[in-house]
Amino acid sequence: MQKKLLVVAAMSALLGLSGCGLLPDKTDETAKWSAEKLYAEAREEMAGAHYEAAIKLFQRLEANYPFGTYATQAQMEIAYAQYKAQDQAEALASVERFIKLHPNHPQVDYMYYLRGLVNFNDQIGFLSTIYSQDPTERDPKATREAFAAFKALVDKFPNSKYTPDAIARLNYLINAMAAYEVHVANYYYRRGAYLAAVNRAQGAVTDYADAPAREEALFIMMRSYDKLGMLPLRDDVQRVFTLNYPNSRFLNPNASGDAPWWKFWAKSGPRPAPKDALK
């Protein structure tokens, strides 16, 4: 019994010493790492898709070496790692911070591009090889924000190496916005709100003249005018429809049609932060 009491007393003494701070604290082994080592370790974590660990190392790199080329590189890498970790809010904040701090940086065009990618994300578009959800079911606000971000890149950096990909994504987003309008027009038509269906479909035809969704928009207009008994307008739309889409799948219920327009994904995904600053 006495032996057990001695053991308990010893453990209590150790706990007391720990509480008083007499035991050595756990040391941070990264505190004295060089910028090169921190960057190499962070990149290794990135390669293993350990994004949270990579972010912490990049943040340590920026804090320890705030005035070198590695600091700005770390800022770009942090934004990209947050994007890969699907932390949209943090990634956007990091992008905006970089653009504000380094508006004339040689790779600032990449940050404009990344801002578009973050808004474009949610596993849509070029980010997935297999994707089955109709983009008309997605939030149109995010689509508009992605469009604005990529357009800012194209307008500000027309010769950027990221601009061709941004233009392709802009075309996708135009199609998505047009398809959303058609989706809403169909919703109104199914509920017998034919005038509302006409107005929404007309908007898609007018605002997105080259989008694939224009075909269905015209078809909705034609059917809605028919339901409203506005036969001259129906016939006018029908002439335009048959002239532009003589083999339309909407006129042939047995036609399989082409693959959905949103499945034209590029073979290559978005590129990570450029390493040019370190060369």
PDB file of C-alpha atoms in Angstrom:
ATOM      1  CA  MET A   1       0.000   0.000   0.000  1.00  0.00           C
ATOM      2  CA  GLN A   2       2.830   2.359   0.929  1.00  0.00           C
ATOM      3  CA  LYS A   3       4.575   1.600  -2.392  1.00  0.00           C
ATOM      4  CA  LYS A   4       1.431   2.532  -4.335  1.00  0.00           C
ATOM      5  CA  LEU A   5       1.183   5.788  -2.424  1.00  0.00           C
ATOM      6  CA  LEU A   6       4.771   6.623  -3.338  1.00  0.00           C
ATOM      7  CA  VAL A   7       4.044   6.020  -7.037  1.00  0.00           C
ATOM      8  CA  VAL A   8       0.974   8.268  -6.887  1.00  0.00           C
ATOM      9  CA  ALA A   9       2.958  10.957  -5.120  1.00  0.00           C
ATOM     10  CA  ALA A  10       5.705  10.799  -7.749  1.00  0.00           C
ATOM     11  CA  MET A  11       3.202  11.119 -10.613  1.00  0.00           C
ATOM     12  CA  SER A  12       1.554  14.078  -8.891  1.00  0.00           C
ATOM     13  CA  ALA A  13       4.922  15.747  -8.502  1.00  0.00           C
ATOM     14  CA  LEU A  14       5.693  15.298 -12.202  1.00  0.00           C
ATOM     15  CA  LEU A  15       2.319  16.722 -13.199  1.00  0.00           C
ATOM     16  CA  GLY A  16       2.915  19.651 -10.909  1.00  0.00           C
ATOM     17  CA  LEU A  17       6.299  20.326 -12.455  1.00  0.00           C
ATOM     18  CA  SER A  18       4.757  20.167 -15.922  1.00  0.00           C
ATOM     19  CA  GLY A  19       2.058  22.624 -14.898  1.00  0.00           C
ATOM     20  CA  CYS A  20       4.668  25.031 -13.559  1.00  0.00           C
ATOM     21  CA  GLY A  21       6.543  24.944 -16.874  1.00  0.00           C
ATOM     22  CA  LEU A  22       9.617  23.216 -15.460  1.00  0.00           C
ATOM     23  CA  LEU A  23       9.475  20.421 -18.032  1.00  0.00           C
ATOM     24  CA  PRO A  24      10.923  21.242 -21.445  1.00  0.00           C
ATOM     25  CA  ASP A  25       8.415  22.476 -24.053  1.00  0.00           C
ATOM     26  CA  LYS A  26       8.049  20.736 -27.394  1.00  0.00           C
ATOM     27  CA  THR A  27      10.323  22.463 -29.900  1.00  0.00           C
ATOM     28  CA  ASP A  28       9.354  23.441 -33.437  1.00  0.00           C
ATOM     29  CA  GLU A  29      11.949  21.804 -35.642  1.00  0.00           C
ATOM     30  CA  THR A  30      11.034  24.043 -38.588  1.00  0.00           C
ATOM     31  CA  ALA A  31      11.960  27.229 -36.720  1.00  0.00           C
ATOM     32  CA  LYS A  32      15.602  27.137 -37.844  1.00  0.00           C
ATOM     33  CA  TRP A  33      15.101  25.656 -41.314  1.00  0.00           C
ATOM     34  CA  SER A  34      16.477  27.561 -44.265  1.00  0.00           C
ATOM     35  CA  ALA A  35      14.132  29.049 -46.867  1.00  0.00           C
ATOM     36  CA  GLU A  36      15.242  26.379 -49.334  1.00  0.00           C
ATOM     37  CA  LYS A  37      14.464  23.549 -46.920  1.00  0.00           C
ATOM     38  CA  LEU A  38      11.081  24.977 -45.947  1.00  0.00           C
ATOM     39  CA  TYR A  39      10.135  25.370 -49.590  1.00  0.00           C
ATOM     40  CA  ALA A  40      11.328  21.867 -50.502  1.00  0.00           C
ATOM     41  CA  GLU A  41       9.416  20.290 -47.615  1.00  0.00           C
ATOM     42  CA  ALA A  42       6.275  22.268 -48.432  1.00  0.00           C
ATOM     43  CA  ARG A  43       6.453  21.213 -52.073  1.00  0.00           C
ATOM     44  CA  GLU A  44       6.830  17.603 -50.984  1.00  0.00           C
ATOM     45  CA  GLU A  45       3.666  17.914 -48.896  1.00  0.00           C
ATOM     46  CA  MET A  46       1.907  19.427 -51.920  1.00  0.00           C
ATOM     47  CA  ALA A  47       3.026  16.529 -54.105  1.00  0.00           C
ATOM     48  CA  GLY A  48       1.455  14.146 -51.602  1.00  0.00           C
ATOM     49  CA  ALA A  49      -1.795  16.180 -51.588  1.00  0.00           C
ATOM     50  CA  HIS A  50      -1.225  17.073 -47.924  1.00  0.00           C
ATOM     51  CA  TYR A  51      -2.448  20.596 -48.478  1.00  0.00           C
ATOM     52  CA  GLU A  52      -2.969  21.668 -44.875  1.00  0.00           C
ATOM     53  CA  ALA A  53       0.573  20.628 -43.957  1.00  0.00           C
ATOM     54  CA  ALA A  54       1.910  22.401 -47.047  1.00  0.00           C
ATOM     55  CA  ILE A  55       0.048  25.598 -46.175  1.00  0.00           C
ATOM     56  CA  LYS A  56       1.568  25.651 -42.687  1.00  0.00           C
ATOM     57  CA  LEU A  57       5.078  25.247 -44.077  1.00  0.00           C
ATOM     58  CA  PHE A  58       4.547  27.954 -46.695  1.00  0.00           C
ATOM     59  CA  GLN A  59       3.204  30.256 -43.982  1.00  0.00           C
ATOM     60  CA  ARG A  60       6.277  29.530 -41.860  1.00  0.00           C
ATOM     61  CA  LEU A  61       8.463  30.288 -44.880  1.00  0.00           C
ATOM     62  CA  GLU A  62       6.743  33.620 -45.467  1.00  0.00           C
ATOM     63  CA  ALA A  63       6.978  34.546 -41.775  1.00  0.00           C
ATOM     64  CA  ASN A  64      10.663  33.618 -41.403  1.00  0.00           C
ATOM     65  CA  TYR A  65      11.870  35.037 -44.719  1.00  0.00           C
ATOM     66  CA  PRO A  66       9.451  37.879 -45.561  1.00  0.00           C
ATOM     67  CA  PHE A  67      11.695  39.836 -47.932  1.00  0.00           C
ATOM     68  CA  GLY A  68      13.063  37.252 -50.351  1.00  0.00           C
ATOM     69  CA  THR A  69      11.748  35.761 -53.558  1.00  0.00           C
ATOM     70  CA  TYR A  70      10.607  32.756 -51.560  1.00  0.00           C
ATOM     71  CA  ALA A  71       8.108  34.924 -49.662  1.00  0.00           C
ATOM     72  CA  THR A  72       6.132  35.957 -52.744  1.00  0.00           C
ATOM     73  CA  GLN A  73       6.390  32.433 -54.100  1.00  0.00           C
ATOM     74  CA  ALA A  74       5.021  31.114 -50.813  1.00  0.00           C
ATOM     75  CA  GLN A  75       2.056  33.495 -51.077  1.00  0.00           C
ATOM     76  CA  MET A  76       1.177  32.104 -54.491  1.00  0.00           C
ATOM     77  CA  GLU A  77       1.651  28.546 -53.290  1.00  0.00           C
ATOM     78  CA  ILE A  78      -0.587  29.143 -50.262  1.00  0.00           C
ATOM     79  CA  ALA A  79      -3.415  30.390 -52.490  1.00  0.00           C
ATOM     80  CA  TYR A  80      -3.042  27.391 -54.799  1.00  0.00           C
ATOM     81  CA  ALA A  81      -2.918  24.930 -51.886  1.00  0.00           C
ATOM     82  CA  GLN A  82      -6.071  26.458 -50.397  1.00  0.00           C
ATOM     83  CA  TYR A  83      -7.735  26.140 -53.783  1.00  0.00           C
ATOM     84  CA  LYS A  84      -6.743  22.469 -54.008  1.00  0.00           C
ATOM     85  CA  ALA A  85      -8.004  21.943 -50.464  1.00  0.00           C
ATOM     86  CA  GLN A  86     -11.360  23.394 -51.653  1.00  0.00           C
ATOM     87  CA  ASP A  87     -11.170  26.219 -49.123  1.00  0.00           C
ATOM     88  CA  GLN A  88     -12.716  28.768 -51.453  1.00  0.00           C
ATOM     89  CA  ALA A  89     -12.974  31.691 -49.026  1.00  0.00           C
ATOM     90  CA  GLU A  90      -9.357  31.442 -47.859  1.00  0.00           C
ATOM     91  CA  ALA A  91      -8.064  30.949 -51.405  1.00  0.00           C
ATOM     92  CA  LEU A  92      -9.886  34.046 -52.657  1.00  0.00           C
ATOM     93  CA  ALA A  93      -8.603  36.064 -49.702  1.00  0.00           C
ATOM     94  CA  SER A  94      -5.030  34.964 -50.440  1.00  0.00           C
ATOM     95  CA  VAL A  95      -5.401  35.809 -54.130  1.00  0.00           C
ATOM     96  CA  GLU A  96      -6.785  39.278 -53.393  1.00  0.00           C
ATOM     97  CA  ARG A  97      -3.999  39.907 -50.878  1.00  0.00           C
ATOM     98  CA  PHE A  98      -1.330  38.967 -53.405  1.00  0.00           C
ATOM     99  CA  ILE A  99      -2.825  41.159 -56.148  1.00  0.00           C
ATOM    100  CA  LYS A 100      -3.043  44.095 -53.736  1.00  0.00           C
ATOM    101  CA  LEU A 101       0.534  43.671 -52.460  1.00  0.00           C
ATOM    102  CA  HIS A 102       2.165  42.832 -55.795  1.00  0.00           C
ATOM    103  CA  PRO A 103       0.154  44.437 -58.634  1.00  0.00           C
ATOM    104  CA  ASN A 104       3.237  44.498 -60.891  1.00  0.00           C
ATOM    105  CA  HIS A 105       4.627  41.062 -60.045  1.00  0.00           C
ATOM    106  CA  PRO A 106       5.759  39.118 -63.149  1.00  0.00           C
ATOM    107  CA  GLN A 107       3.338  36.288 -62.286  1.00  0.00           C
ATOM    108  CA  VAL A 108       0.384  38.365 -61.113  1.00  0.00           C
ATOM    109  CA  ASP A 109      -1.522  37.191 -64.201  1.00  0.00           C
ATOM    110  CA  TYR A 110      -1.491  33.712 -62.672  1.00  0.00           C
ATOM    111  CA  MET A 111      -3.253  35.059 -59.596  1.00  0.00           C
ATOM    112  CA  TYR A 112      -5.969  36.571 -61.780  1.00  0.00           C
ATOM    113  CA  TYR A 113      -6.276  33.155 -63.433  1.00  0.00           C
ATOM    114  CA  LEU A 114      -6.408  31.397 -60.065  1.00  0.00           C
ATOM    115  CA  ARG A 115      -9.168  33.742 -58.906  1.00  0.00           C
ATOM    116  CA  GLY A 116     -11.210  32.522 -61.860  1.00  0.00           C
ATOM    117  CA  LEU A 117     -10.416  28.901 -61.075  1.00  0.00           C
ATOM    118  CA  VAL A 118     -11.487  29.262 -57.457  1.00  0.00           C
ATOM    119  CA  ASN A 119     -14.891  30.561 -58.535  1.00  0.00           C
ATOM    120  CA  PHE A 120     -15.040  27.989 -61.319  1.00  0.00           C
ATOM    121  CA  ASN A 121     -14.220  25.180 -58.900  1.00  0.00           C
ATOM    122  CA  ASP A 122     -16.708  22.940 -57.077  1.00  0.00           C
ATOM    123  CA  GLN A 123     -15.512  20.080 -59.249  1.00  0.00           C
ATOM    124  CA  ILE A 124     -17.030  21.458 -62.466  1.00  0.00           C
ATOM    125  CA  GLY A 125     -15.765  22.090 -65.927  1.00  0.00           C
ATOM    126  CA  PHE A 126     -12.149  21.338 -66.697  1.00  0.00           C
ATOM    127  CA  LEU A 127     -11.520  20.106 -63.165  1.00  0.00           C
ATOM    128  CA  SER A 128     -13.277  16.766 -63.633  1.00  0.00           C
ATOM    129  CA  THR A 129     -12.952  14.008 -66.185  1.00  0.00           C
ATOM    130  CA  ILE A 130     -16.343  12.574 -65.278  1.00  0.00           C
ATOM    131  CA  TYR A 131     -19.183  14.972 -64.606  1.00  0.00           C
ATOM    132  CA  SER A 132     -22.884  14.295 -64.915  1.00  0.00           C
ATOM    133  CA  GLN A 133     -24.669  17.232 -63.300  1.00  0.00           C
ATOM    134  CA  ASP A 134     -26.398  19.680 -65.605  1.00  0.00           C
ATOM    135  CA  PRO A 135     -24.826  23.096 -64.923  1.00  0.00           C
ATOM    136  CA  THR A 136     -28.270  24.732 -65.024  1.00  0.00           C
ATOM    137  CA  GLU A 137     -28.758  23.196 -61.563  1.00  0.00           C
ATOM    138  CA  ARG A 138     -25.825  25.149 -60.182  1.00  0.00           C
ATOM    139  CA  ASP A 139     -25.764  28.555 -58.493  1.00  0.00           C
ATOM    140  CA  PRO A 140     -25.768  31.208 -61.252  1.00  0.00           C
ATOM    141  CA  LYS A 141     -24.072  33.696 -58.888  1.00  0.00           C
ATOM    142  CA  ALA A 142     -20.904  31.580 -58.816  1.00  0.00           C
ATOM    143  CA  THR A 143     -21.039  31.302 -62.603  1.00  0.00           C
ATOM    144  CA  ARG A 144     -21.216  35.065 -62.994  1.00  0.00           C
ATOM    145  CA  GLU A 145     -18.347  35.595 -60.547  1.00  0.00           C
ATOM    146  CA  ALA A 146     -16.162  33.118 -62.403  1.00  0.00           C
ATOM    147  CA  PHE A 147     -17.009  34.836 -65.677  1.00  0.00           C
ATOM    148  CA  ALA A 148     -16.037  38.245 -64.260  1.00  0.00           C
ATOM    149  CA  ALA A 149     -12.752  36.866 -62.913  1.00  0.00           C
ATOM    150  CA  PHE A 150     -11.660  35.254 -66.177  1.00  0.00           C
ATOM    151  CA  LYS A 151     -12.773  38.302 -68.163  1.00  0.00           C
ATOM    152  CA  ALA A 152     -10.575  40.495 -65.946  1.00  0.00           C
ATOM    153  CA  LEU A 153      -7.590  38.294 -66.835  1.00  0.00           C
ATOM    154  CA  VAL A 154      -8.345  38.382 -70.568  1.00  0.00           C
ATOM    155  CA  ASP A 155      -8.856  42.157 -70.573  1.00  0.00           C
ATOM    156  CA  LYS A 156      -5.810  42.994 -68.447  1.00  0.00           C
ATOM    157  CA  PHE A 157      -3.385  40.362 -69.769  1.00  0.00           C
ATOM    158  CA  PRO A 158      -4.402  39.503 -73.354  1.00  0.00           C
ATOM    159  CA  ASN A 159      -0.971  37.957 -74.041  1.00  0.00           C
ATOM    160  CA  SER A 160      -0.778  35.894 -70.863  1.00  0.00           C
ATOM    161  CA  LYS A 161      -0.094  32.181 -71.254  1.00  0.00           C
ATOM    162  CA  TYR A 162      -3.238  31.605 -69.165  1.00  0.00           C
ATOM    163  CA  THR A 163      -5.497  33.650 -71.442  1.00  0.00           C
ATOM    164  CA  PRO A 164      -6.316  30.907 -74.012  1.00  0.00           C
ATOM    165  CA  ASP A 165      -7.550  28.624 -71.252  1.00  0.00           C
ATOM    166  CA  ALA A 166      -9.469  31.509 -69.678  1.00  0.00           C
ATOM    167  CA  ILE A 167     -11.184  32.204 -73.019  1.00  0.00           C
ATOM    168  CA  ALA A 168     -12.224  28.553 -73.305  1.00  0.00           C
ATOM    169  CA  ARG A 169     -13.675  28.723 -69.819  1.00  0.00           C
ATOM    170  CA  LEU A 170     -15.449  31.974 -70.642  1.00  0.00           C
ATOM    171  CA  ASN A 171     -17.162  30.215 -73.546  1.00  0.00           C
ATOM    172  CA  TYR A 172     -18.182  27.426 -71.206  1.00  0.00           C
ATOM    173  CA  LEU A 173     -19.559  29.931 -68.707  1.00  0.00           C
ATOM    174  CA  ILE A 174     -21.516  31.766 -71.400  1.00  0.00           C
ATOM    175  CA  ASN A 175     -23.105  28.451 -72.317  1.00  0.00           C
ATOM    176  CA  ALA A 176     -23.818  27.763 -68.645  1.00  0.00           C
ATOM    177  CA  MET A 177     -25.540  31.117 -68.165  1.00  0.00           C
ATOM    178  CA  ALA A 178     -27.604  30.599 -71.320  1.00  0.00           C
ATOM    179  CA  ALA A 179     -28.547  27.079 -70.242  1.00  0.00           C
ATOM    180  CA  TYR A 180     -29.631  28.394 -66.861  1.00  0.00           C
ATOM    181  CA  GLU A 181     -32.014  30.826 -68.555  1.00  0.00           C
ATOM    182  CA  VAL A 182     -33.441  27.964 -70.624  1.00  0.00           C
ATOM    183  CA  HIS A 183     -33.771  25.859 -67.486  1.00  0.00           C
ATOM    184  CA  VAL A 184     -35.897  28.604 -65.896  1.00  0.00           C
ATOM    185  CA  ALA A 185     -37.916  29.038 -69.112  1.00  0.00           C
ATOM    186  CA  ASN A 186     -38.688  25.319 -69.082  1.00  0.00           C
ATOM    187  CA  TYR A 187     -39.749  25.603 -65.447  1.00  0.00           C
ATOM    188  CA  TYR A 188     -42.266  28.306 -66.339  1.00  0.00           C
ATOM    189  CA  TYR A 189     -43.521  26.375 -69.369  1.00  0.00           C
ATOM    190  CA  ARG A 190     -44.168  23.206 -67.353  1.00  0.00           C
ATOM    191  CA  ARG A 191     -46.254  25.231 -64.917  1.00  0.00           C
ATOM    192  CA  GLY A 192     -48.314  26.909 -67.608  1.00  0.00           C
ATOM    193  CA  ALA A 193     -46.700  30.351 -67.211  1.00  0.00           C
ATOM    194  CA  TYR A 194     -46.219  30.652 -70.952  1.00  0.00           C
ATOM    195  CA  LEU A 195     -45.617  34.391 -71.140  1.00  0.00           C
ATOM    196  CA  ALA A 196     -42.899  34.145 -68.478  1.00  0.00           C
ATOM    197  CA  ALA A 197     -41.415  31.226 -70.422  1.00  0.00           C
ATOM    198  CA  VAL A 198     -41.316  33.322 -73.588  1.00  0.00           C
ATOM    199  CA  ASN A 199     -39.634  36.223 -71.822  1.00  0.00           C
ATOM    200  CA  ARG A 200     -36.937  34.038 -70.239  1.00  0.00           C
ATOM    201  CA  ALA A 201     -36.270  32.116 -73.461  1.00  0.00           C
ATOM    202  CA  GLN A 202     -36.143  35.371 -75.415  1.00  0.00           C
ATOM    203  CA  GLY A 203     -33.478  36.625 -73.013  1.00  0.00           C
ATOM    204  CA  ALA A 204     -31.341  33.564 -73.721  1.00  0.00           C
ATOM    205  CA  VAL A 205     -31.722  34.054 -77.497  1.00  0.00           C
ATOM    206  CA  THR A 206     -30.855  37.750 -77.312  1.00  0.00           C
ATOM    207  CA  ASP A 207     -28.046  37.697 -74.758  1.00  0.00           C
ATOM    208  CA  TYR A 208     -26.340  34.438 -75.768  1.00  0.00           C
ATOM    209  CA  ALA A 209     -26.740  34.263 -79.530  1.00  0.00           C
ATOM    210  CA  ASP A 210     -23.924  31.741 -80.073  1.00  0.00           C
ATOM    211  CA  ALA A 211     -24.652  29.437 -77.147  1.00  0.00           C
ATOM    212  CA  PRO A 212     -25.889  25.880 -77.813  1.00  0.00           C
ATOM    213  CA  ALA A 213     -28.831  26.544 -75.486  1.00  0.00           C
ATOM    214  CA  ARG A 214     -30.244  28.987 -78.061  1.00  0.00           C
ATOM    215  CA  GLU A 215     -31.741  26.031 -79.950  1.00  0.00           C
ATOM    216  CA  GLU A 216     -33.889  24.943 -77.037  1.00  0.00           C
ATOM    217  CA  ALA A 217     -34.738  28.550 -76.180  1.00  0.00           C
ATOM    218  CA  LEU A 218     -36.273  29.047 -79.637  1.00  0.00           C
ATOM    219  CA  PHE A 219     -38.175  25.793 -79.295  1.00  0.00           C
ATOM    220  CA  ILE A 220     -39.625  26.899 -75.950  1.00  0.00           C
ATOM    221  CA  MET A 221     -40.663  30.216 -77.486  1.00  0.00           C
ATOM    222  CA  MET A 222     -42.377  28.422 -80.352  1.00  0.00           C
ATOM    223  CA  ARG A 223     -44.328  26.109 -78.039  1.00  0.00           C
ATOM    224  CA  SER A 224     -45.212  28.913 -75.621  1.00  0.00           C
ATOM    225  CA  TYR A 225     -46.571  31.146 -78.362  1.00  0.00           C
ATOM    226  CA  ASP A 226     -48.622  28.189 -79.560  1.00  0.00           C
ATOM    227  CA  LYS A 227     -50.085  27.708 -76.076  1.00  0.00           C
ATOM    228  CA  LEU A 228     -50.877  31.424 -75.873  1.00  0.00           C
ATOM    229  CA  GLY A 229     -52.660  31.294 -79.222  1.00  0.00           C
ATOM    230  CA  MET A 230     -50.257  33.860 -80.667  1.00  0.00           C
ATOM    231  CA  LEU A 231     -49.942  32.009 -83.965  1.00  0.00           C
ATOM    232  CA  PRO A 232     -48.215  34.662 -86.126  1.00  0.00           C
ATOM    233  CA  LEU A 233     -45.431  34.967 -83.523  1.00  0.00           C
ATOM    234  CA  ARG A 234     -45.240  31.185 -83.282  1.00  0.00           C
ATOM    235  CA  ASP A 235     -44.830  30.926 -87.046  1.00  0.00           C
ATOM    236  CA  ASP A 236     -42.121  33.607 -87.078  1.00  0.00           C
ATOM    237  CA  VAL A 237     -40.103  31.778 -84.425  1.00  0.00           C
ATOM    238  CA  GLN A 238     -40.662  28.467 -86.206  1.00  0.00           C
ATOM    239  CA  ARG A 239     -39.183  29.854 -89.421  1.00  0.00           C
ATOM    240  CA  VAL A 240     -36.087  31.029 -87.579  1.00  0.00           C
ATOM    241  CA  PHE A 241     -35.869  27.728 -85.725  1.00  0.00           C
ATOM    242  CA  THR A 242     -36.123  25.466 -88.785  1.00  0.00           C
ATOM    243  CA  LEU A 243     -33.753  27.671 -90.780  1.00  0.00           C
ATOM    244  CA  ASN A 244     -31.041  27.455 -88.128  1.00  0.00           C
ATOM    245  CA  TYR A 245     -31.704  23.952 -86.814  1.00  0.00           C
ATOM    246  CA  PRO A 246     -33.236  21.877 -89.646  1.00  0.00           C
ATOM    247  CA  ASN A 247     -32.153  18.613 -88.000  1.00  0.00           C
ATOM    248  CA  SER A 248     -32.949  19.625 -84.443  1.00  0.00           C
ATOM    249  CA  ARG A 249     -33.415  16.843 -81.925  1.00  0.00           C
ATOM    250  CA  PHE A 250     -36.423  18.776 -80.623  1.00  0.00           C
ATOM    251  CA  LEU A 251     -38.223  18.126 -83.896  1.00  0.00           C
ATOM    252  CA  ASN A 252     -37.347  14.435 -83.860  1.00  0.00           C
ATOM    253  CA  PRO A 253     -38.192  12.702 -80.558  1.00  0.00           C
ATOM    254  CA  ASN A 254     -36.229   9.594 -81.625  1.00  0.00           C
ATOM    255  CA  ALA A 255     -32.977  11.446 -82.218  1.00  0.00           C
ATOM    256  CA  SER A 256     -30.308  10.847 -79.609  1.00  0.00           C
ATOM    257  CA  GLY A 257     -28.648  14.212 -80.115  1.00  0.00           C
ATOM    258  CA  ASP A 258     -25.126  15.201 -79.317  1.00  0.00           C
ATOM    259  CA  ALA A 259     -23.488  14.779 -75.945  1.00  0.00           C
ATOM    260  CA  PRO A 260     -24.382  17.513 -73.470  1.00  0.00           C
ATOM    261  CA  TRP A 261     -22.448  20.675 -74.269  1.00  0.00           C
ATOM    262  CA  TRP A 262     -20.945  20.858 -70.788  1.00  0.00           C
ATOM    263  CA  LYS A 263     -18.913  17.634 -71.323  1.00  0.00           C
ATOM    264  CA  PHE A 264     -16.187  19.035 -73.529  1.00  0.00           C
ATOM    265  CA  TRP A 265     -13.542  19.022 -70.796  1.00  0.00           C
ATOM    266  CA  ALA A 266      -9.942  19.776 -71.677  1.00  0.00           C
ATOM    267  CA  LYS A 267      -7.461  16.966 -71.181  1.00  0.00           C
ATOM    268  CA  SER A 268      -5.205  19.050 -68.967  1.00  0.00           C
ATOM    269  CA  GLY A 269      -6.344  20.478 -65.655  1.00  0.00           C
ATOM    270  CA  PRO A 270      -5.480  23.822 -64.089  1.00  0.00           C
ATOM    271  CA  ARG A 271      -1.822  24.522 -63.590  1.00  0.00           C
ATOM    272  CA  PRO A 272      -0.211  25.103 -60.173  1.00  0.00           C
ATOM    273  CA  ALA A 273       1.577  28.263 -59.138  1.00  0.00           C
ATOM    274  CA  PRO A 274       4.400  29.112 -61.578  1.00  0.00           C
ATOM    275  CA  LYS A 275       7.985  28.644 -60.404  1.00  0.00           C
ATOM    276  CA  ASP A 276       9.500  31.300 -62.657  1.00  0.00           C
ATOM    277  CA  ALA A 277      10.418  33.543 -59.722  1.00  0.00           C
ATOM    278  CA  LEU A 278      12.734  30.878 -58.328  1.00  0.00           C
ATOM    279  CA  LYS A 279      14.676  30.237 -61.516  1.00  0.00           C
TER     280      LYS A 279
END
